[in-house]
XYZ file of C-alpha atoms in Angstrom:
435
model
C 219.971 -15.453 -97.141
C 218.681 -18.540 -98.985
C 217.665 -21.773 -97.362
C 220.779 -23.582 -98.532
C 222.933 -21.261 -96.451
C 220.523 -21.511 -93.548
C 220.764 -25.298 -93.616
C 224.567 -25.153 -93.740
C 224.697 -22.681 -90.851
C 222.302 -24.838 -88.817
C 224.466 -27.924 -89.384
C 227.622 -25.966 -88.529
C 226.114 -24.618 -85.301
C 224.987 -28.105 -84.279
C 228.499 -29.423 -84.979
C 230.115 -26.638 -82.968
C 227.605 -27.146 -80.163
C 228.329 -30.867 -80.176
C 232.078 -30.260 -79.862
C 231.415 -27.818 -77.029
C 229.200 -30.315 -75.237
C 231.850 -33.008 -75.535
C 234.422 -30.668 -74.038
C 232.125 -29.648 -71.162
C 231.118 -33.243 -70.557
C 234.793 -34.164 -70.244
C 235.303 -31.417 -67.668
C 232.070 -32.101 -65.763
C 231.363 -35.810 -66.281
C 228.863 -36.008 -63.434
C 226.575 -33.266 -64.778
C 223.295 -34.771 -66.004
C 222.404 -31.592 -67.844
C 225.636 -31.684 -69.857
C 225.059 -35.350 -70.616
C 221.572 -34.527 -71.895
C 222.924 -31.625 -73.952
C 225.641 -33.820 -75.435
C 223.159 -36.581 -76.282
C 220.703 -34.144 -77.895
C 223.375 -32.381 -79.960
C 224.839 -35.700 -81.020
C 221.439 -36.874 -82.275
C 220.851 -33.494 -83.987
C 224.250 -33.751 -85.683
C 223.560 -37.291 -86.878
C 220.129 -36.273 -88.215
C 221.529 -33.179 -89.928
C 224.423 -35.090 -91.537
C 222.090 -37.897 -92.663
C 219.639 -35.483 -94.277
C 222.474 -33.459 -95.827
C 223.757 -36.678 -97.375
C 220.279 -37.630 -98.617
C 219.521 -34.237 -100.135
C 222.966 -33.879 -101.683
C 222.707 -37.396 -103.143
C 219.769 -36.228 -105.243
C 222.042 -33.907 -107.250
C 225.628 -35.203 -106.928
C 227.969 -37.545 -105.073
C 228.322 -36.463 -101.433
C 231.879 -37.006 -100.223
C 232.549 -38.896 -103.459
C 230.109 -41.673 -102.516
C 228.804 -43.140 -105.771
C 226.400 -45.811 -104.600
C 222.791 -44.710 -105.304
C 223.738 -41.043 -105.498
C 223.494 -38.414 -108.289
C 219.875 -39.484 -108.683
C 218.799 -36.722 -111.077
C 221.773 -37.022 -113.513
C 221.607 -40.826 -113.423
C 217.851 -40.872 -114.065
C 217.571 -37.816 -116.314
C 215.805 -39.756 -119.097
C 213.195 -41.163 -116.712
C 212.792 -37.774 -115.048
C 212.317 -35.969 -118.370
C 209.770 -38.525 -119.560
C 207.908 -38.374 -116.258
C 207.747 -34.558 -116.270
C 206.702 -34.441 -119.945
C 204.020 -37.072 -119.394
C 202.716 -35.346 -116.270
C 202.454 -31.973 -118.032
C 200.794 -33.445 -121.131
C 198.390 -35.965 -119.596
C 197.624 -34.469 -116.191
C 198.388 -30.763 -115.907
C 197.242 -29.973 -119.469
C 194.761 -32.773 -120.140
C 192.337 -32.145 -123.016
C 189.319 -32.209 -120.700
C 190.843 -29.435 -118.596
C 191.804 -27.434 -121.673
C 188.342 -27.755 -123.212
C 186.661 -26.751 -119.959
C 188.816 -23.648 -119.691
C 188.333 -22.753 -123.365
C 184.558 -23.210 -123.081
C 184.402 -20.650 -120.281
C 185.411 -17.854 -122.671
C 182.695 -15.979 -124.627
C 184.673 -15.335 -127.818
C 181.843 -13.768 -129.812
C 180.943 -11.375 -127.003
C 184.568 -10.289 -126.808
C 184.651 -9.844 -130.594
C 181.480 -7.741 -130.619
C 182.770 -5.562 -127.783
C 186.076 -5.085 -129.574
C 184.410 -4.087 -132.848
C 182.068 -1.690 -131.039
C 185.007 -0.043 -129.259
C 186.687 0.447 -132.628
C 183.618 2.085 -134.192
C 181.212 -0.732 -135.013
C 179.962 -0.959 -138.587
C 182.121 1.995 -139.664
C 185.214 0.118 -138.506
C 184.141 -3.014 -140.404
C 183.406 -0.933 -143.501
C 186.893 0.595 -143.467
C 188.508 -2.821 -143.037
C 186.359 -4.400 -145.763
C 187.063 -1.554 -148.190
C 190.794 -1.761 -147.463
C 190.747 -5.521 -148.023
C 188.782 -5.210 -151.272
C 191.085 -2.522 -152.689
C 194.314 -4.336 -151.899
C 192.953 -7.724 -152.916
C 191.594 -6.345 -156.194
C 195.023 -4.930 -157.106
C 196.636 -8.358 -156.783
C 194.082 -10.312 -158.823
C 194.437 -11.271 -162.476
C 190.930 -11.210 -164.030
C 191.770 -13.915 -166.577
C 193.170 -16.298 -163.973
C 190.304 -15.574 -161.607
C 187.741 -16.132 -164.373
C 189.395 -19.418 -165.327
C 189.262 -20.673 -161.736
C 185.682 -19.502 -161.311
C 184.616 -21.186 -164.537
C 186.271 -24.441 -163.506
C 184.564 -24.271 -160.127
C 181.148 -23.638 -161.708
C 181.632 -26.466 -164.207
C 182.601 -28.822 -161.391
C 179.630 -27.886 -159.233
C 177.102 -27.544 -162.067
C 175.791 -31.081 -161.660
C 174.950 -30.522 -158.005
C 173.313 -27.128 -158.572
C 170.026 -27.615 -160.475
C 169.212 -24.297 -162.119
C 165.538 -24.812 -162.938
C 164.284 -24.485 -159.318
C 166.329 -21.299 -158.982
C 164.852 -19.894 -162.178
C 161.410 -20.652 -160.811
C 162.199 -19.004 -157.465
C 163.672 -15.925 -159.117
C 160.663 -15.663 -161.391
C 158.226 -15.885 -158.497
C 160.287 -13.377 -156.535
C 160.294 -11.000 -159.509
C 156.535 -11.415 -159.861
C 155.949 -10.762 -156.146
C 158.168 -7.666 -156.200
C 156.496 -6.240 -159.296
C 159.563 -6.655 -161.478
C 157.518 -8.490 -164.106
C 155.386 -5.389 -164.629
C 158.492 -3.226 -164.730
C 159.943 -5.563 -167.327
C 156.806 -5.304 -169.426
C 157.049 -1.501 -169.166
C 160.631 -1.559 -170.405
C 159.711 -4.065 -173.094
C 156.849 -1.863 -174.321
C 159.080 1.224 -174.307
C 161.745 -0.608 -176.263
C 159.210 -1.811 -178.826
C 157.758 1.698 -179.206
C 161.206 3.225 -179.751
C 162.008 0.579 -182.337
C 158.630 0.949 -184.044
C 158.921 4.741 -184.207
C 161.988 4.514 -186.421
C 161.597 5.112 -190.155
C 162.939 1.679 -190.875
C 159.841 0.115 -189.308
C 157.569 2.137 -191.630
C 159.653 0.974 -194.599
C 159.338 -2.660 -193.481
C 155.548 -2.273 -193.339
C 155.519 -0.764 -196.865
C 157.671 -3.586 -198.215
C 155.396 -6.117 -196.560
C 152.322 -4.565 -198.206
C 154.094 -4.491 -201.586
C 154.938 -8.157 -201.202
C 151.293 -8.995 -200.454
C 150.200 -6.950 -203.456
C 152.645 -8.753 -205.734
C 151.478 -12.125 -204.436
C 147.821 -11.291 -205.016
C 148.537 -10.005 -208.523
C 150.368 -13.171 -209.377
C 147.578 -15.419 -208.140
C 144.459 -13.322 -208.916
C 143.994 -13.728 -212.709
C 143.515 -11.106 -215.406
C 140.173 -9.775 -214.100
C 141.626 -9.184 -210.566
C 144.695 -7.440 -212.009
C 142.468 -5.181 -214.133
C 140.306 -4.201 -211.164
C 143.334 -3.589 -208.971
C 144.896 -1.389 -211.634
C 141.658 0.605 -211.920
C 141.583 1.099 -208.129
C 145.184 2.317 -208.140
C 144.550 4.765 -210.975
C 141.572 6.191 -209.095
C 143.833 6.523 -205.993
C 141.544 4.148 -204.092
C 144.522 1.989 -203.035
C 147.684 3.944 -202.053
C 150.409 1.717 -200.541
C 152.270 4.669 -199.042
C 149.199 5.866 -197.175
C 148.343 2.323 -196.101
C 151.855 1.889 -194.700
C 151.577 5.184 -192.803
C 148.218 4.207 -191.368
C 149.450 0.839 -190.218
C 152.580 2.425 -188.750
C 150.498 4.919 -186.757
C 148.130 2.196 -185.585
C 151.104 0.103 -184.426
C 152.526 3.025 -182.449
C 149.160 3.698 -180.813
C 148.785 0.044 -179.883
C 152.259 -0.064 -178.343
C 151.594 3.130 -176.433
C 148.433 1.586 -174.968
C 150.568 -1.404 -173.923
C 152.138 0.782 -171.203
C 148.794 0.855 -169.437
C 148.536 -2.112 -166.951
C 144.812 -2.288 -167.744
C 145.424 -2.753 -171.470
C 143.754 -6.035 -172.618
C 146.790 -7.110 -174.640
C 149.143 -6.473 -171.731
C 146.844 -8.217 -169.276
C 146.630 -11.232 -171.568
C 150.434 -11.361 -171.889
C 150.916 -11.056 -168.131
C 148.362 -13.757 -167.385
C 150.105 -16.005 -169.883
C 153.440 -15.446 -168.142
C 151.955 -16.189 -164.724
C 150.242 -19.304 -166.031
C 153.443 -20.558 -167.631
C 155.331 -19.783 -164.437
C 152.948 -21.928 -162.391
C 153.459 -24.842 -164.750
C 157.270 -24.753 -164.516
C 157.335 -26.982 -161.426
C 155.762 -29.940 -163.225
C 157.347 -29.275 -166.619
C 160.138 -31.838 -166.938
C 160.958 -30.654 -170.442
C 161.537 -27.141 -169.147
C 163.845 -28.427 -166.424
C 165.782 -30.520 -168.913
C 166.094 -27.576 -171.300
C 167.329 -25.269 -168.542
C 169.911 -27.806 -167.367
C 171.029 -28.400 -170.945
C 171.313 -24.651 -171.514
C 173.248 -24.241 -168.255
C 175.757 -26.986 -169.050
C 176.186 -25.760 -172.597
C 176.674 -22.178 -171.467
C 179.369 -23.121 -168.948
C 181.288 -24.976 -171.649
C 181.276 -22.051 -174.070
C 184.468 -20.011 -174.411
C 182.558 -16.754 -174.428
C 181.310 -17.512 -170.877
C 184.855 -17.354 -169.497
C 185.535 -14.296 -171.653
C 182.384 -12.650 -170.274
C 183.468 -13.449 -166.718
C 186.899 -12.002 -167.457
C 185.377 -8.740 -168.658
C 182.976 -8.509 -165.718
C 185.749 -9.248 -163.224
C 188.046 -6.750 -164.948
C 185.441 -4.019 -164.536
C 184.757 -4.981 -160.940
C 188.432 -5.251 -159.948
C 189.348 -2.039 -161.724
C 186.503 -0.202 -160.021
C 187.336 -1.640 -156.601
C 191.063 -0.913 -156.848
C 190.867 2.571 -158.382
C 187.774 3.996 -156.699
C 188.273 6.619 -154.037
C 188.076 5.179 -150.495
C 184.943 7.144 -149.646
C 183.209 5.932 -152.825
C 183.829 2.269 -152.045
C 182.890 2.846 -148.421
C 179.599 4.454 -149.438
C 178.783 1.489 -151.678
C 179.354 -1.256 -149.110
C 178.487 0.673 -145.913
C 174.688 0.057 -146.010
C 175.139 -3.683 -146.462
C 177.727 -3.966 -143.689
C 175.626 -1.811 -141.348
C 172.571 -4.004 -141.923
C 174.589 -7.205 -141.605
C 176.273 -6.038 -138.400
C 172.935 -5.065 -136.832
C 171.417 -8.422 -137.778
C 174.422 -10.247 -136.352
C 174.285 -8.376 -133.033
C 170.588 -9.177 -132.647
C 170.944 -12.842 -133.565
C 171.889 -14.494 -130.270
C 171.337 -17.972 -131.672
C 173.866 -17.362 -134.442
C 176.358 -15.965 -131.939
C 176.019 -19.072 -129.769
C 176.537 -21.299 -132.782
C 179.626 -19.378 -133.875
C 181.009 -19.378 -130.342
C 180.560 -23.166 -130.192
C 182.230 -23.438 -133.588
C 185.226 -21.412 -132.390
C 185.512 -23.606 -129.288
C 185.302 -26.792 -131.382
C 187.934 -25.523 -133.814
C 190.317 -24.488 -131.039
C 189.864 -27.782 -129.222
C 190.344 -29.746 -132.432
C 193.530 -27.844 -133.280
C 194.869 -28.295 -129.742
C 193.924 -31.979 -129.729
C 195.674 -32.543 -133.048
C 198.801 -30.892 -131.684
C 198.403 -31.965 -128.051
C 201.393 -34.281 -128.292
C 203.508 -31.213 -129.006
C 203.146 -30.209 -125.347
C 205.068 -33.259 -124.187
C 207.558 -32.891 -127.022
C 208.258 -29.262 -126.103
C 208.812 -30.160 -122.451
C 210.921 -33.134 -123.450
C 213.071 -31.169 -125.915
C 213.510 -28.315 -123.435
C 214.637 -30.586 -120.594
C 216.821 -32.693 -122.895
C 218.752 -29.590 -123.893
C 219.704 -29.039 -120.229
C 223.075 -30.255 -118.997
C 223.241 -32.195 -115.717
C 224.165 -28.987 -113.913
C 221.276 -27.130 -115.591
C 218.864 -29.900 -114.673
C 220.066 -29.879 -111.066
C 219.680 -26.109 -110.950
C 216.189 -26.372 -112.494
C 215.060 -28.793 -109.766
C 216.724 -26.749 -107.041
C 215.001 -23.583 -108.241
C 211.610 -25.307 -108.070
C 212.057 -27.411 -104.908
C 215.393 -26.351 -103.425
C 213.951 -24.503 -100.440
C 211.851 -27.486 -99.406
C 214.855 -29.794 -99.763
C 217.001 -27.546 -97.582
C 214.231 -27.450 -94.997
C 214.547 -31.255 -94.888
C 218.111 -30.757 -93.694
C 217.081 -28.211 -91.076
C 214.219 -30.436 -89.954
C 216.634 -33.356 -89.722
C 218.711 -31.561 -87.108
C 215.606 -30.395 -85.231
C 213.907 -33.788 -85.226
C 217.200 -35.462 -84.351
C 217.611 -33.244 -81.291
C 214.059 -33.950 -80.137
C 214.439 -37.690 -80.665
C 217.824 -37.568 -78.870
C 216.252 -35.837 -75.874
C 213.482 -38.441 -75.645
C 216.002 -41.292 -75.996
C 218.184 -39.852 -73.259
C 215.265 -39.465 -70.903
C 213.978 -42.917 -71.773
C 217.347 -44.605 -71.295
C 218.282 -42.819 -68.081
C 214.944 -42.585 -66.312
C 212.938 -45.562 -67.597
C 215.157 -48.175 -69.173
C 218.107 -48.163 -66.763
C 216.128 -48.114 -63.483
C 213.190 -50.278 -64.483
C 213.284 -52.091 -67.839
C 216.952 -53.103 -67.718
C 216.837 -54.718 -64.272
C 213.572 -56.447 -65.134
C 215.099 -58.007 -68.217
C 218.119 -59.153 -66.228
C 215.885 -60.666 -63.546
C 213.807 -62.533 -66.140
C 216.963 -63.842 -67.802
C 218.261 -65.127 -64.462
C 214.995 -66.950 -63.743
C 215.094 -68.657 -67.114
C 218.620 -69.906 -66.562
């Protein structure tokens, strides 16, 4: 049984009791107890009817009475605005929202979630899946064009010379300079060992011989011819000897202690140290960078590189791609878990972003409430209020009858046992004295 029925039953019982008391009072007019009962039930009935009228007037017209009744339907616009404003500015104020959002450790929850799913292995699978499916959708030419445009736009704010210097120092510290010299020496030796190199040496010697013969006079030409006839000067043998000597020299270049190699390395280090103060070098690097980015072949090169990368990423077997990226993700995930400062910063960033998004759309809270309540008919709005506060309103009716009966009892006792025997005669006596 709901409180609305309880209130109606209470009012009905009071009304029936009042009728019974009137009947008994008529039969036994001298009974003080029946007079008290009649007075109490009359007051309870008046209180119950008054509160029934007041509560009913909130929703509709009681007994057709239209003066200051139907309060909710008549004031629906004010009510909707008041509820929307209360929800937006008081119940869901930004300070309250931010305080509640700040209590949540988002990064801790994220780390726990990833660990439950498998940790770095889970991230590797997701990253590989994303790379494969993203690579299939990309057009290398379009991607290269966008990347080139981005690099050209940012080129002025990205000085390349300091980066060249840093990379060079890093390569020197890691020993990559020595490795490069090893590869350079090996490449030179392979090139020098070809027969074409021996032929170039022979041609060079023949050219020198021709030059000397042309400039040496008749006596020099005669002596040179005599030496050749006596096999004292054989260009073929001289070319072979020089070729062998060149190969031996290049082979020695592989030795880090070789004087020539040490001199070349020291020269590189010395030049590297002077890059910082070399304005011409910086200008040349920047000029080379800007010129390179404007060349058509740069975009074509990017297109080819991206084509190879995208094709490899999209067609490679899942385990192959996973094996490639797994070490990097494992290392990155371990570093992230151990970096509490970074986690705190990211957690603060998430909170700031959420609060900013909510603040930008905070007015939507009131609009949603307003639109929802506006869509209600008067009957729906009455039902909405009754569902939220109906029980308390019906208790007002029940309390009206109860308080009315109590007040009626006190009034009866006051009138019959205080006012009539004492206060009334005193007032009459005072009035007589005045007149």
